[in-house]
Short mmCIF file of C-alpha atoms in Angstrom, two decimals:
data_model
loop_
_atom_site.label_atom_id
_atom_site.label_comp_id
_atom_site.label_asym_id
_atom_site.label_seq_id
_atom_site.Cartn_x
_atom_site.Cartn_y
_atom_site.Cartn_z
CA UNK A 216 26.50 -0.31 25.55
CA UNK A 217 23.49 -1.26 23.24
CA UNK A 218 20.30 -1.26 24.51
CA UNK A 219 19.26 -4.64 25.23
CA UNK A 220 15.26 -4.59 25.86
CA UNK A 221 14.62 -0.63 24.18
CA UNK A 222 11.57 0.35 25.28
CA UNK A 223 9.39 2.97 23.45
CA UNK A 224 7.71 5.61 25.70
CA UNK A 225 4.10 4.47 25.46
CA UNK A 226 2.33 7.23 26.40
CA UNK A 227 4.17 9.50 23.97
CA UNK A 228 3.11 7.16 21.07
CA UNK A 229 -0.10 6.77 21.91
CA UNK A 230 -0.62 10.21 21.86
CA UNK A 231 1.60 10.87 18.70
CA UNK A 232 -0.51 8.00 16.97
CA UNK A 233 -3.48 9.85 17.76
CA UNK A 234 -2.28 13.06 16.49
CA UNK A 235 -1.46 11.41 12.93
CA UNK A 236 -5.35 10.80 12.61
CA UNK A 237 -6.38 13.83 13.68
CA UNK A 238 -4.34 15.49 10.43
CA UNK A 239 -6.12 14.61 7.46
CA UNK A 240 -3.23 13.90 5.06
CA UNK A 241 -4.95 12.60 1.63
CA UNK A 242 -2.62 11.07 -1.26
CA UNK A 243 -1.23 14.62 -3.02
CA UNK A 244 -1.88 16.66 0.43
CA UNK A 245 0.51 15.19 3.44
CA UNK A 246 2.58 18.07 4.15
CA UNK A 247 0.60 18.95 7.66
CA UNK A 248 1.35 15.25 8.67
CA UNK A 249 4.87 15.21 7.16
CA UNK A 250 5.16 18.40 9.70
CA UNK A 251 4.23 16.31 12.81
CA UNK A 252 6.65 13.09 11.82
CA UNK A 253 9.22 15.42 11.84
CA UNK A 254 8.92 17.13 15.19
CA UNK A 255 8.73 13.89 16.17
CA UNK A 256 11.87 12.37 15.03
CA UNK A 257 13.65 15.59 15.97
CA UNK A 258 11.83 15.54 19.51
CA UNK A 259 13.18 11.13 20.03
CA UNK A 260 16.71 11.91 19.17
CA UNK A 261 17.14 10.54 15.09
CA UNK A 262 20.80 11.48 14.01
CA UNK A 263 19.16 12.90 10.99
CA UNK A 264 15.36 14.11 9.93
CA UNK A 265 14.95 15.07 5.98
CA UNK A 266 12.20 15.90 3.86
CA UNK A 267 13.23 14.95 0.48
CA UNK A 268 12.23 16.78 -3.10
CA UNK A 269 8.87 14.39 -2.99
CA UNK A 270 7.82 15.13 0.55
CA UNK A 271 9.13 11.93 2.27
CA UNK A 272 9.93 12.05 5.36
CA UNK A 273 13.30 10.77 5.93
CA UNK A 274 15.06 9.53 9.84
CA UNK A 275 17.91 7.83 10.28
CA UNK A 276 19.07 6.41 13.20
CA UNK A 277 23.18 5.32 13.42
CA UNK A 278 26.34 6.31 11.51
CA UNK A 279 26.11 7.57 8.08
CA UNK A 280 26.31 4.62 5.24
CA UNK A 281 24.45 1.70 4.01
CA UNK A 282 21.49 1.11 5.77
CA UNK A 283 21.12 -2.68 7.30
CA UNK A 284 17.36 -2.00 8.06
CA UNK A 285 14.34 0.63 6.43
CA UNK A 286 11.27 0.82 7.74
CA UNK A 287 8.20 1.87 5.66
CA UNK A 288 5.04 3.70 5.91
CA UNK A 289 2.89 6.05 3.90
CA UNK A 290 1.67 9.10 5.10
CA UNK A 291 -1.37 9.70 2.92
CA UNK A 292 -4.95 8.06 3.30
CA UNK A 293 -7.83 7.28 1.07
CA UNK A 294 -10.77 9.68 1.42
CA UNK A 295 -13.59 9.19 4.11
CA UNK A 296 -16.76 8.75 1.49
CA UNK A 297 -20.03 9.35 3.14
CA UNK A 298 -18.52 10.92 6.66
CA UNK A 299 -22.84 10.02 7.61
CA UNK A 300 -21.59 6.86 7.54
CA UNK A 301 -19.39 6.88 10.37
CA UNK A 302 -19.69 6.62 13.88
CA UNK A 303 -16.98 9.33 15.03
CA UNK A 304 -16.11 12.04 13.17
CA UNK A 305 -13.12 10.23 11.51
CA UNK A 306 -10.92 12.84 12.42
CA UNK A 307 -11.12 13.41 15.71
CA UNK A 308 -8.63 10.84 16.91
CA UNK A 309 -11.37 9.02 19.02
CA UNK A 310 -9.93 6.08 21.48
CA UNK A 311 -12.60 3.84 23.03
CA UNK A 312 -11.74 0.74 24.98
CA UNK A 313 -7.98 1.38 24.41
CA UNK A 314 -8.85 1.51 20.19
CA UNK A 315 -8.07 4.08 18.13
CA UNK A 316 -10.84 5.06 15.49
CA UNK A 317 -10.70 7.04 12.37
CA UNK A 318 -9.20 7.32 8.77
CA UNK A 319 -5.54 5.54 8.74
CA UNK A 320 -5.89 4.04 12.28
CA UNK A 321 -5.40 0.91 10.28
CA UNK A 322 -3.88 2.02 7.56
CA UNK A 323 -1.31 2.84 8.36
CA UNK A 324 -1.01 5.86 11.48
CA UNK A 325 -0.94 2.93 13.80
CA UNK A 326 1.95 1.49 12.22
CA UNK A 327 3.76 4.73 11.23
CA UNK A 328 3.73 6.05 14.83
CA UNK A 329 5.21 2.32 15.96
CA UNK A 330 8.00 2.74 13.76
CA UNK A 331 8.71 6.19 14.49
CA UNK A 332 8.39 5.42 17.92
CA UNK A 333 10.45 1.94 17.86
CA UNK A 334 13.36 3.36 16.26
CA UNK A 335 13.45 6.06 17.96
CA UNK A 336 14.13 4.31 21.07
CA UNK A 337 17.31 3.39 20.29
CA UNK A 338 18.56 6.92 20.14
CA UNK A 339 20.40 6.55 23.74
CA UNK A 340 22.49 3.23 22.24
CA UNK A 341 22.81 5.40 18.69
CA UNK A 342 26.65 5.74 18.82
CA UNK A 343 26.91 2.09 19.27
CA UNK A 344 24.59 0.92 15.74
CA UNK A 345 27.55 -0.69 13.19
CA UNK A 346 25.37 0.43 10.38
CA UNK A 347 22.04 3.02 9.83
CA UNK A 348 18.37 2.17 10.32
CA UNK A 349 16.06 3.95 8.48
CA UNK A 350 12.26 4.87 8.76
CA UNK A 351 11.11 6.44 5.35
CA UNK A 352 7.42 7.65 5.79
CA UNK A 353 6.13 8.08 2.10
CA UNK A 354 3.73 10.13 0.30
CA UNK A 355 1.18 8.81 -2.73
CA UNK A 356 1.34 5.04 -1.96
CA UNK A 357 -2.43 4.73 -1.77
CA UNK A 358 -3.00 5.42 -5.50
CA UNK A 359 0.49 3.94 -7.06
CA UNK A 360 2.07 2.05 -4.51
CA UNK A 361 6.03 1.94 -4.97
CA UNK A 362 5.89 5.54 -6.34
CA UNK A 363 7.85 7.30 -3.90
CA UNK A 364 9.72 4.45 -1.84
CA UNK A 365 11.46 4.24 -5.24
CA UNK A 366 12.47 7.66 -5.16
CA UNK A 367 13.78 6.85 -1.73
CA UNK A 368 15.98 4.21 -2.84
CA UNK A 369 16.42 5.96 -6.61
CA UNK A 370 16.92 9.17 -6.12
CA UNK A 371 17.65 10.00 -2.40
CA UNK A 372 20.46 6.69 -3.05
CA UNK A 373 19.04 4.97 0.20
CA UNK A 374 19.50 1.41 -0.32
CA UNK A 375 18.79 -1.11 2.63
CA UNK A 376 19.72 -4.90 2.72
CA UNK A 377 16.44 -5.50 4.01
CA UNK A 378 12.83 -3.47 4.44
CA UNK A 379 10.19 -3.82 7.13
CA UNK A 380 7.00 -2.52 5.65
CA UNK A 381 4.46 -1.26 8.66
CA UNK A 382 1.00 -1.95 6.97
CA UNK A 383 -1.74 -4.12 8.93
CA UNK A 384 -0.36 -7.40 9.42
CA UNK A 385 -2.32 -8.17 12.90
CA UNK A 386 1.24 -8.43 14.17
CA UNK A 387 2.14 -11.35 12.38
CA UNK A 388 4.51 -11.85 9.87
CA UNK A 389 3.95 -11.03 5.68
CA UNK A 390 6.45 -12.15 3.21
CA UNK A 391 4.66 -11.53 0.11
CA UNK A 392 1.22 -10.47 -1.76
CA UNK A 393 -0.18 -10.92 -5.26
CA UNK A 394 0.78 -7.97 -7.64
CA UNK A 395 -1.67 -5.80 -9.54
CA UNK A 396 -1.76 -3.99 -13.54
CA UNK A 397 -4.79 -1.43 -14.04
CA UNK A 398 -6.52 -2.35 -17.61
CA UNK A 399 -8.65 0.08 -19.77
CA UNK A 400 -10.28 -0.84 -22.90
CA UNK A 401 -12.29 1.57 -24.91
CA UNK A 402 -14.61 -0.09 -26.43
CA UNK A 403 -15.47 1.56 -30.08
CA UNK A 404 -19.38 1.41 -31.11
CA UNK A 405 -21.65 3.78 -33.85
CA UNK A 406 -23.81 6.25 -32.95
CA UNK A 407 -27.13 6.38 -34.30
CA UNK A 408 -30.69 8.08 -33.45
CA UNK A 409 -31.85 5.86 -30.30
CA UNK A 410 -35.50 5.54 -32.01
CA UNK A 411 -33.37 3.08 -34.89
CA UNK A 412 -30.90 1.49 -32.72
CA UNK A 413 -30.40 -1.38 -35.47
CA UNK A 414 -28.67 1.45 -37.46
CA UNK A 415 -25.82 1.38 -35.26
CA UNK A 416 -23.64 -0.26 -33.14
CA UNK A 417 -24.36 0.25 -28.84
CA UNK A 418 -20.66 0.63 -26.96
CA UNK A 419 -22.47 -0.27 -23.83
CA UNK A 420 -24.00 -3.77 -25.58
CA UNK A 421 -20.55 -4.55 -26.64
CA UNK A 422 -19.30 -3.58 -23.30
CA UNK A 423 -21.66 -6.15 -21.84
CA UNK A 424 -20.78 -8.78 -23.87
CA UNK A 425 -16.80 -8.12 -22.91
CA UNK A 426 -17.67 -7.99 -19.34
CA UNK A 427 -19.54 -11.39 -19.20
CA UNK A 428 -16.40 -12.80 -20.97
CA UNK A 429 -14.32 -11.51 -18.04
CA UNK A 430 -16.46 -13.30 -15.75
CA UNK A 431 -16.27 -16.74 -17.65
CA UNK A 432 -12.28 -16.15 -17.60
CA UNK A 433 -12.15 -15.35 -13.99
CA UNK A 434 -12.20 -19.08 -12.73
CA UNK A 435 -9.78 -20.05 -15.22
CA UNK A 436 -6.69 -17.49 -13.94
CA UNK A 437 -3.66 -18.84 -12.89
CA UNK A 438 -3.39 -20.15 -9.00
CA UNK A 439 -0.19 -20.23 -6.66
CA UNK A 440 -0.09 -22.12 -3.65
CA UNK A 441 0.86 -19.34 -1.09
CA UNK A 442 -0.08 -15.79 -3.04
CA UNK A 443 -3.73 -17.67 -4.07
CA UNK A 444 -5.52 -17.02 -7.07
CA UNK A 445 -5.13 -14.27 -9.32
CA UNK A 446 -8.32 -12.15 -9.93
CA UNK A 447 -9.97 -9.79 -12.55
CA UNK A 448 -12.65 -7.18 -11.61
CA UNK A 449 -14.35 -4.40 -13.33
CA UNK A 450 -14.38 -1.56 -11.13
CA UNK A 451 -15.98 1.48 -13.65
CA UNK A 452 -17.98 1.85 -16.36
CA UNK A 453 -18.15 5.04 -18.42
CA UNK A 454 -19.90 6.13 -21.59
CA UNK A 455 -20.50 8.69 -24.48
CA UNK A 456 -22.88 9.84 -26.24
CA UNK A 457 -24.19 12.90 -28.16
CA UNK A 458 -27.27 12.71 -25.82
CA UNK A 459 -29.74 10.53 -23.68
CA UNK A 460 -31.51 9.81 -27.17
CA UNK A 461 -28.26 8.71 -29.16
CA UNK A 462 -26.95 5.56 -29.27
CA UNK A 463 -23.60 5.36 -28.18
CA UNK A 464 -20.25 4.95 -29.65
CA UNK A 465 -18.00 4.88 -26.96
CA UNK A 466 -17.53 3.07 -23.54
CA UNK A 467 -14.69 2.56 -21.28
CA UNK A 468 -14.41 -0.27 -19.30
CA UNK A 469 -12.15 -0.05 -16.32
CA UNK A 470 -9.95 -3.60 -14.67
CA UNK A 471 -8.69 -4.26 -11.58
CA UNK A 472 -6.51 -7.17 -12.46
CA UNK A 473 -4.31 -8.90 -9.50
CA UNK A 474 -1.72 -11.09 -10.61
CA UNK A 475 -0.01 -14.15 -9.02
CA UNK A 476 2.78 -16.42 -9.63
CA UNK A 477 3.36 -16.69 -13.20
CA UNK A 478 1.41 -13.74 -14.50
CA UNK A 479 2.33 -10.71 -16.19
CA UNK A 480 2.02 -8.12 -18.04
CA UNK A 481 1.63 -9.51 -21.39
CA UNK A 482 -0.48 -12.57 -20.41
CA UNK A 483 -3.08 -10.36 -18.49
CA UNK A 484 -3.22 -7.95 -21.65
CA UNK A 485 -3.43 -10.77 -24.07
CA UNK A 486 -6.33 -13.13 -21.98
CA UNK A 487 -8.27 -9.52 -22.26
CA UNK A 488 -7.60 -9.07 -26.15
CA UNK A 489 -8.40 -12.80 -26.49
CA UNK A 490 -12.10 -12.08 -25.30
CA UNK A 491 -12.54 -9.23 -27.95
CA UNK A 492 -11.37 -11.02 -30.74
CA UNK A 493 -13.52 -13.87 -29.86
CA UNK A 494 -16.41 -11.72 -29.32
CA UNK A 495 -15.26 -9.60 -32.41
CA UNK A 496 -15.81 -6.17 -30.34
CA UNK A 497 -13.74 -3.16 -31.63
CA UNK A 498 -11.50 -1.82 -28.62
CA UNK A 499 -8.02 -0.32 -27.58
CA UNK A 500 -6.49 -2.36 -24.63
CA UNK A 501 -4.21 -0.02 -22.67
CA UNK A 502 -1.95 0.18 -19.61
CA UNK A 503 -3.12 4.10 -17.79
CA UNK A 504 0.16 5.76 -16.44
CA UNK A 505 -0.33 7.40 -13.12
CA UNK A 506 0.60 11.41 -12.73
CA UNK A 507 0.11 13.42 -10.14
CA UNK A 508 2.12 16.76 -8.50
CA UNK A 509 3.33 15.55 -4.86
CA UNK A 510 2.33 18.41 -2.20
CA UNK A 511 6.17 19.56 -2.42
CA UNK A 512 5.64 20.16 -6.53
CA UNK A 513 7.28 17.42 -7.79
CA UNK A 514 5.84 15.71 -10.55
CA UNK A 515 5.89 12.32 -11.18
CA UNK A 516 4.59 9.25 -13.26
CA UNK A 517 4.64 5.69 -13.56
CA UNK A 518 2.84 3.41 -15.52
CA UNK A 519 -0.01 1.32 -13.35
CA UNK A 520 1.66 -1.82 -13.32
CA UNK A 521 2.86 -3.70 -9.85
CA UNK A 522 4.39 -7.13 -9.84
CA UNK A 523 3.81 -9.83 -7.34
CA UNK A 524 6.37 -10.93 -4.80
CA UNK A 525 7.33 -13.03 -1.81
CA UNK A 526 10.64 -13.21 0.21
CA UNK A 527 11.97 -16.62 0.94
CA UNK A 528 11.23 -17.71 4.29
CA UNK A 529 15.04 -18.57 4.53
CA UNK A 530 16.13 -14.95 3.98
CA UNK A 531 17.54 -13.40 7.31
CA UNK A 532 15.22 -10.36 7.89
CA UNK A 533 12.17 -13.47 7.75
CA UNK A 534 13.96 -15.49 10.52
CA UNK A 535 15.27 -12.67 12.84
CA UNK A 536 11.65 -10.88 12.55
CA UNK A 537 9.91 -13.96 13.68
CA UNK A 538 12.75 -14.67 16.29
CA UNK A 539 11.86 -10.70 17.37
CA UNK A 540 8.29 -11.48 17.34
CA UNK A 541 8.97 -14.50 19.74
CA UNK A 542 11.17 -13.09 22.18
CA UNK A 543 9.24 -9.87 22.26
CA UNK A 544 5.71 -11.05 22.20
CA UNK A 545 6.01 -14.39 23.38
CA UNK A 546 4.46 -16.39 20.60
CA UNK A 547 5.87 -17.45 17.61
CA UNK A 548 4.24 -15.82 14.46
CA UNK A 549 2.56 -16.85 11.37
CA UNK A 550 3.88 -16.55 8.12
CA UNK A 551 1.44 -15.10 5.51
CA UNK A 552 0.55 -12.50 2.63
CA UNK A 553 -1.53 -9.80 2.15
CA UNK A 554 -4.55 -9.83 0.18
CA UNK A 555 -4.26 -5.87 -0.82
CA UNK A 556 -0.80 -4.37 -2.65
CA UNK A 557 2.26 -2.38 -0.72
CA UNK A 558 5.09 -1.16 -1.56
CA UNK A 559 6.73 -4.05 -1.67
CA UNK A 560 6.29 -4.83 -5.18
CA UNK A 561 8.68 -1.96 -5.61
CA UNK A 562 11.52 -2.92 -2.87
CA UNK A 563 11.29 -6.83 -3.37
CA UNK A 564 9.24 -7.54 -6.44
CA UNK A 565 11.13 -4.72 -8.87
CA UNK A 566 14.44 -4.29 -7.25
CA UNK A 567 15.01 -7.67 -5.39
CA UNK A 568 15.69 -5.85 -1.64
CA UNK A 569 13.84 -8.93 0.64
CA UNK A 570 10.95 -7.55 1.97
CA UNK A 571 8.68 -8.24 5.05
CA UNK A 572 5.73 -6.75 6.42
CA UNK A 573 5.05 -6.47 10.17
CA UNK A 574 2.25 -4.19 11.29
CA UNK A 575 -0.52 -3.47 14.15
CA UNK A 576 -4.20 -3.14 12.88
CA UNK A 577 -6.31 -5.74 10.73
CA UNK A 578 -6.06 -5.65 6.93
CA UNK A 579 -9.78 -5.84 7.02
CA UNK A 580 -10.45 -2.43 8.68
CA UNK A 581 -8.53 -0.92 6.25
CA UNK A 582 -10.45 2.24 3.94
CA UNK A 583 -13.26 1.39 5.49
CA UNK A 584 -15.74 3.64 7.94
CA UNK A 585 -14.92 1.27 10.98
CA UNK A 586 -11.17 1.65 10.24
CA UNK A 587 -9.66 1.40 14.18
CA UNK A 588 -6.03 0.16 15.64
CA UNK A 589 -5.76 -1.31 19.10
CA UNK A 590 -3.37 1.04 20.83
CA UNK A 591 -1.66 -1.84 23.08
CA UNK A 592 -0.70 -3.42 19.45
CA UNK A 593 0.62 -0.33 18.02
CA UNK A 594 2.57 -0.61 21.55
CA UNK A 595 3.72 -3.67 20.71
CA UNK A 596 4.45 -2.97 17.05
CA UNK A 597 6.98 -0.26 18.36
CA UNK A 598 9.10 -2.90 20.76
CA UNK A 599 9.09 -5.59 18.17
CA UNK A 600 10.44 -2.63 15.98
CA UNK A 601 13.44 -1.97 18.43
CA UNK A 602 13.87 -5.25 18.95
CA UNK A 603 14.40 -6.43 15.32
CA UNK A 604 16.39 -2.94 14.39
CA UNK A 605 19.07 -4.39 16.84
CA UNK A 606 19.22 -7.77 15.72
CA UNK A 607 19.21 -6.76 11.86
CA UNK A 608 22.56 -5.20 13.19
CA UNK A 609 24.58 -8.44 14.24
#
């Protein structure tokens, strides 16, 4: 008989959660942590544990076949910075007050170990799961989110009806989140001596002048009523020159550019073109392609663009997560976005697969030196996991 109420073993997952933070696993380098998951899936039962060619980890729970349900988390973390900075050393797994400090508490060990954890409790009602539930935990999603769940679904031919991504939600309920494109324009100058700069042309002046016409255009970007405004930010500034007393003739401008309903690719390239014609500033506009070697030796690419999404409130993984939520928690949840990009705009906003997020942690601890996770929500992350991975199956 199925499990009615599964229960995760808290204890166990509180301690796994804390072992996830104690391995440093940064974007290119999660092997050590892909090590751990999979101990751990072996050690709760999963009918199957995989590493694919990438380095994803890879448990299903349930008869072979189409998956109703995937859960997903990434593995890797952004770096520490200044570790002065911090409080705790932010690997030492430190729990005050029942909260977990240190890097990816928040983002996203917390959530990782609930999902492990949550499906994993239904290993004693396996043989009774109509169709597979999946937990994929991913490598590289902190630089180029979508990278490797796409291999997941592309390559490893793991294709759920629905997804459940784990990132900090504060346990309620995300059904979408603006999208993003990376922009750099190389802004062409001439060089001259620096004692007769009216004999050439300064990159960084004409860099300036681009730059204040990005902040005139940033009021004026598109707005949707749920996913908000879309944004523009320059994030890095780099120059050349043939030395401190040369003018120079080169300078890169880098753009953070989230998009909402209604923007894309062409219309953020052309509002950023529009601004150096107007300003008549030689530059190249382009699109950078991510590359990087995952820590198995696969390489891979993609170019740095991410589209926004959001699942229809209607769709069935939506209600029965909030109905989990409710009869779990005992409080209905609220619907919302994220502010920051998942991999989402891969599974819903580039392949259509509806997509929710559901998570424990705050989105605003995330990458940053307080970054903590209460354990009694990563707790109750894990039962409204189990919960929801039983319901997905009726």
């Amino acid at each position: 008989m199925p499990l009615v109420n599964p229960q995760p073993d808290r204890q166990a997952l509180e301690t796994f959660a804390r072992d996830l933070v104690r391995i440093p696993s940064l974007s290119g380098a999660e092997g050590a942590v892909a090590e751990r998951i999979v101990v751990e899936m072996q050690a709760l039962g999963y009918d199957e544990v995989r590493v694919d060619a990438m380095g994803n980890v890879i448990g299903r729970m349930g008869p072979a076949g189409s998956p109703v349900l995937l859960f997903d988390g990434h593995m890797d973390t952004v770096d520490v910075g200044d570790v002065r900075l911090w409080q705790d050393d932010p690997f030492a797994g430190v729990i005050r007050d029942g909260i977990l400090y240190g890097r990816g508490a928040a983002d996203m060990k917390g959530g990782l170990a609930a999902m492990v954890h949550g499906v994993g409790a239904l290993a004693p009602s396996s043989a009774t799961l109509k169709a597979p539930v999946y937990v994929a935990c991913v490598v590289q999603e902190e630089p180029c989110e979508g990278l490797a769940i796409r291999h997941v679904i592309e390559d490893e031919g793991i294709r759920p009806a629905a997804v459940v991504i784990g990132e900090a939600t504060g346990l309620q309920v995300a059904r979408g989140q603006r999208g993003r494109i990376a922009i750099e324009v190389a802004v062409q100058g001439k060089s001259c001596h620096a004692s007769a700069p009216e004999r050439g042309t300064n990159a960084i002046y004409e860099a300036a002048r681009f730059v204040f016409g990005l902040q005139l255009l940033s009021p004026q970007l598109a707005s949707d009523a749920f996913l908000g405004q879309g944004t523009i930010a320059v994030t890095e500034i780099e120059s050349r020159s043939g030395s401190s007393n040369v003018v120079p003739d080169y300078c890169r401008v880098f753009i953070d550019r989230r998009l909402t309903v209604g923007d894309t690719e062409t219309k953020a390239l052309a509002e950023v073109k529009r601004i150096l014609t107007r300003e008549n500033i030689q530059a190249t506009v382009d699109v950078p392609t991510f590359r990087a070697m995952s820590y198995t030796g696969l390489p891979q690419e993609a170019p740095e663009i991410f589209p926004s999404w959001s699942t229809p409130e209607s769709e069935q993984v939506v209600r029965r997560a909030i109905a989990a939520v409710e009869s779990t928690l005992g409080y209905v949840p609220r619907l919302g976005r994220w502010e920051f990009s998942t991999d989402g705009v891969y599974t819903m906003g580039t392949v259509g697969i509806p997509t929710i997020g559901f998570g424990p942690g705050e989105e605003r601890f995330a990458h940053c030196v307080e970054e903590q996770v209460r354990l009694a929500d990563v707790y109750a992350a894990a039962r409204v996991y189990a919960r929801l991975a039983l319901d997905m199956q009726k």
